[in-house]
Amino acid sequence: MTVDRWLGRIPLDSPSVFLKLVPTLVGFVIALGLTFIPGVMSAHLPVFIVGATAVMIGALLLALLVPWRRVGPRWTVAVPLVAMASIALMRIGTGGSTSAIGVILLLPFVWIATEEGRRNIVIAAVGIFVVLLGPILVDHDATSPADLLRAFFSPVIYLIVAAVVNEIAHRSRVQLAASRAVAAQREELLEQAQRTQDELVLNEARLKTANRLIQSIWNAVTEQSVIGTDLDGVIDVWNPGAEKMLGLTEAQVVGHDRRVIEFHLVSELEDRLRDMDARFTTVVSADDFSALVDTVRAGYADVRDWTYVRADGKQVPVQVAATPRIDENGHRVGFIFVATDMTQAREFARLKDEFVGLISHELRTPLSSILGYLELMRDDDEAPLSDEQLQYLGVAERNAHRLLRLVGDLLFTAQVESGRFPIDITDAELRSVVSASVESARPGAAAAGVALVMEVPDEPVDVRGDTVRLGQAVDNLVSNALKFTPAGGSVTVSLRRDRDEAVVAVTDTGIGIPAVELSQLSQRFFRASTATRNAVPGVGLGLTITKAIVTAHGGRLDIASEEGVGTSISLHLPIETPAPVAEAVPGAEAAP
């Protein structure tokens, strides 16, 4: 049995008054029994012994019958006081000051002194004083000076003893309460530790299951390359798909300070860096990780086409989705690059482009023939058509021309994808190109209720380029701006010099484009969600053609838009002689 449990059994603050009375009751019964033995303890005044017995019985009944739990512990001292009165009567009846029964007084005295509260010190001392004074009051003639001295001096000693006993009991209660609190806290900690251990065991089992599942999934990802890096681009994650795609095992890459840019084409990294900041006048170092994660650092996921270079030097066209790696505190600790092999997709696209180009080329001949015969019917003076027939003929001509333009656009995009489309580089004056596009679009702008504004400088702006193709690019931008601008809005077409560049900007106050869709605008057949929601007609080829033309002239296409506010698209063309991206096809027929 521990000390704490042993102390817990001491009835210092026990609500059981009867248990506290038992020692006094036993002592009284023993003293009462001794009075019946001749020569041991004589009964001088039997009436007091009877009275003492009656009073002790009253104390017993008081301890048993009173609901002390409801009355409160402060009133329980009434029982030892009654017991003390019983012992006082017994003491008077068995010899008074000379009676040996007085020693039993210590039992109720200690009981009262150990109760909580300093007032019980005084109660215990006063009780002793009354008991010692009793024989003197009953038989004062037989009282000696020593009895008087004892009656008045002994309570002082008892008072001191009561104070000491009360303090010891108080400290014992404090220590007991502290021990119980510590024990309760220990029990609670043990229970909590047990619960924590059970949770840890359960979580460990769950973690093992999750790890096995993740490992199974990780090993199953063999068609996509997953590469993880730190903030500087050093590779620390390399999945089986990366092993298959790039020809290196995880052991050959992870832990060897290999960087992800080592598996990219240098030329593509340089082009990307130039696009990020067109103000660069020298070749930017290809060993710049920013080319891959600039968009991700800005807080956006980035999906872009790249070319991976395998360990054996073979090039693999891929589409890479770059995302940040986040720790448990929400801090970015690196990047994840998920790449999909686009070799088959590119081959399918090439075959599709060849098919589209073939079909488009074959469609042009019958369409041109149809338009020719429609023109002959309109100009036939020998058999003139009625007004109604001319109206029908006009509808047929407009639709035939529309179909011919669409076929031309399809043929042009197919030529762009193949890397060869017709372009004739000469001296081109952009003021006339912009003016021609604006004047051609004015009737449509007036019909749509859109203000068309042109801002061109007074001095010429000359570039080296294909006037027809540049005019086609500007026409596409103006046409798009008018289509996406509601009545009452405005479209501004401006031309300016910006150091060594000529900039043609088309700005509208139309429906705008969501920011997440801006990077996809130049893809073939892509249409913004705002266009589909507002049922704006089109097939999604205009910007594809425009970007191809601008790129062929060594320039770039910048797009800025805010949904519900408007869009601004600008063509940046070098004023010096460009190195055309697309090779001119001698003798090729230009698509309209």
Coordinates of N, CA and C in Angstrom, one line a residue, residues 18-32 52-53 55-61 63-64 83 86-87 104 107-108 111:
F18 N -19.8 9.3 13.2 CA -19.8 8.2 14.1 C -18.5 7.5 14.2
L19 N -17.7 7.4 13.1 CA -16.4 6.8 13.1 C -15.5 7.6 14.0
K20 N -15.6 8.9 14.0 CA -14.8 9.7 14.9 C -15.1 9.6 16.3
L21 N -16.4 9.3 16.6 CA -16.8 9.1 18.0 C -16.4 7.8 18.6
V22 N -16.2 6.8 17.7 CA -15.9 5.4 18.2 C -14.8 5.4 19.2
P23 N -13.6 6.0 19.0 CA -12.5 5.9 20.0 C -13.0 6.4 21.4
T24 N -13.7 7.6 21.4 CA -14.1 8.1 22.7 C -15.2 7.2 23.3
L25 N -16.0 6.6 22.5 CA -17.1 5.7 23.0 C -16.5 4.5 23.6
V26 N -15.4 3.9 23.0 CA -14.7 2.8 23.5 C -14.1 3.1 24.9
G27 N -13.4 4.2 24.9 CA -12.8 4.6 26.2 C -13.8 4.8 27.3
F28 N -14.9 5.4 27.0 CA -16.0 5.6 28.0 C -16.5 4.3 28.5
V29 N -16.8 3.4 27.6 CA -17.3 2.1 28.0 C -16.3 1.3 28.9
I30 N -15.0 1.4 28.5 CA -14.0 0.8 29.4 C -14.0 1.4 30.8
A31 N -14.1 2.7 30.8 CA -14.1 3.4 32.1 C -15.3 3.1 32.9
L32 N -16.5 3.0 32.2 CA -17.7 2.6 32.9 C -17.6 1.2 33.4
A52 N -23.7 10.7 33.1 CA -22.6 10.6 32.1 C -23.0 9.6 31.0
T53 N -23.5 8.4 31.5 CA -23.9 7.4 30.5 C -25.0 7.9 29.6
V55 N -25.7 11.0 28.8 CA -25.2 12.0 27.9 C -24.4 11.4 26.7
M56 N -23.6 10.3 27.1 CA -22.8 9.7 26.0 C -23.7 9.0 25.0
I57 N -24.9 8.4 25.5 CA -25.8 7.8 24.6 C -26.4 8.9 23.7
G58 N -26.7 10.1 24.3 CA -27.1 11.2 23.5 C -26.1 11.6 22.4
A59 N -24.8 11.6 22.7 CA -23.8 11.9 21.7 C -23.8 10.8 20.6
L60 N -24.0 9.6 21.0 CA -24.1 8.5 20.0 C -25.3 8.7 19.1
L61 N -26.4 9.0 19.7 CA -27.6 9.2 18.8 C -27.4 10.4 18.0
A63 N -24.7 11.5 16.7 CA -23.7 11.2 15.6 C -24.4 10.3 14.6
L64 N -25.4 9.5 15.0 CA -26.0 8.6 14.1 C -27.2 9.2 13.4
A83 N -19.7 14.6 24.0 CA -18.9 13.5 24.6 C -18.0 14.0 25.7
S86 N -20.0 14.3 28.8 CA -20.3 13.0 29.4 C -19.1 12.6 30.2
I87 N -17.9 12.8 29.7 CA -16.6 12.5 30.4 C -16.5 13.3 31.6
I104 N -9.3 10.2 29.3 CA -10.2 10.0 28.1 C -10.5 11.4 27.4
L107 N -9.3 12.3 23.9 CA -9.9 11.8 22.6 C -10.8 12.8 22.0
P108 N -11.8 13.3 22.7 CA -12.7 14.4 22.0 C -11.9 15.7 21.8
W111 N -10.0 15.4 18.7 CA -11.0 15.4 17.6 C -11.4 16.9 17.3

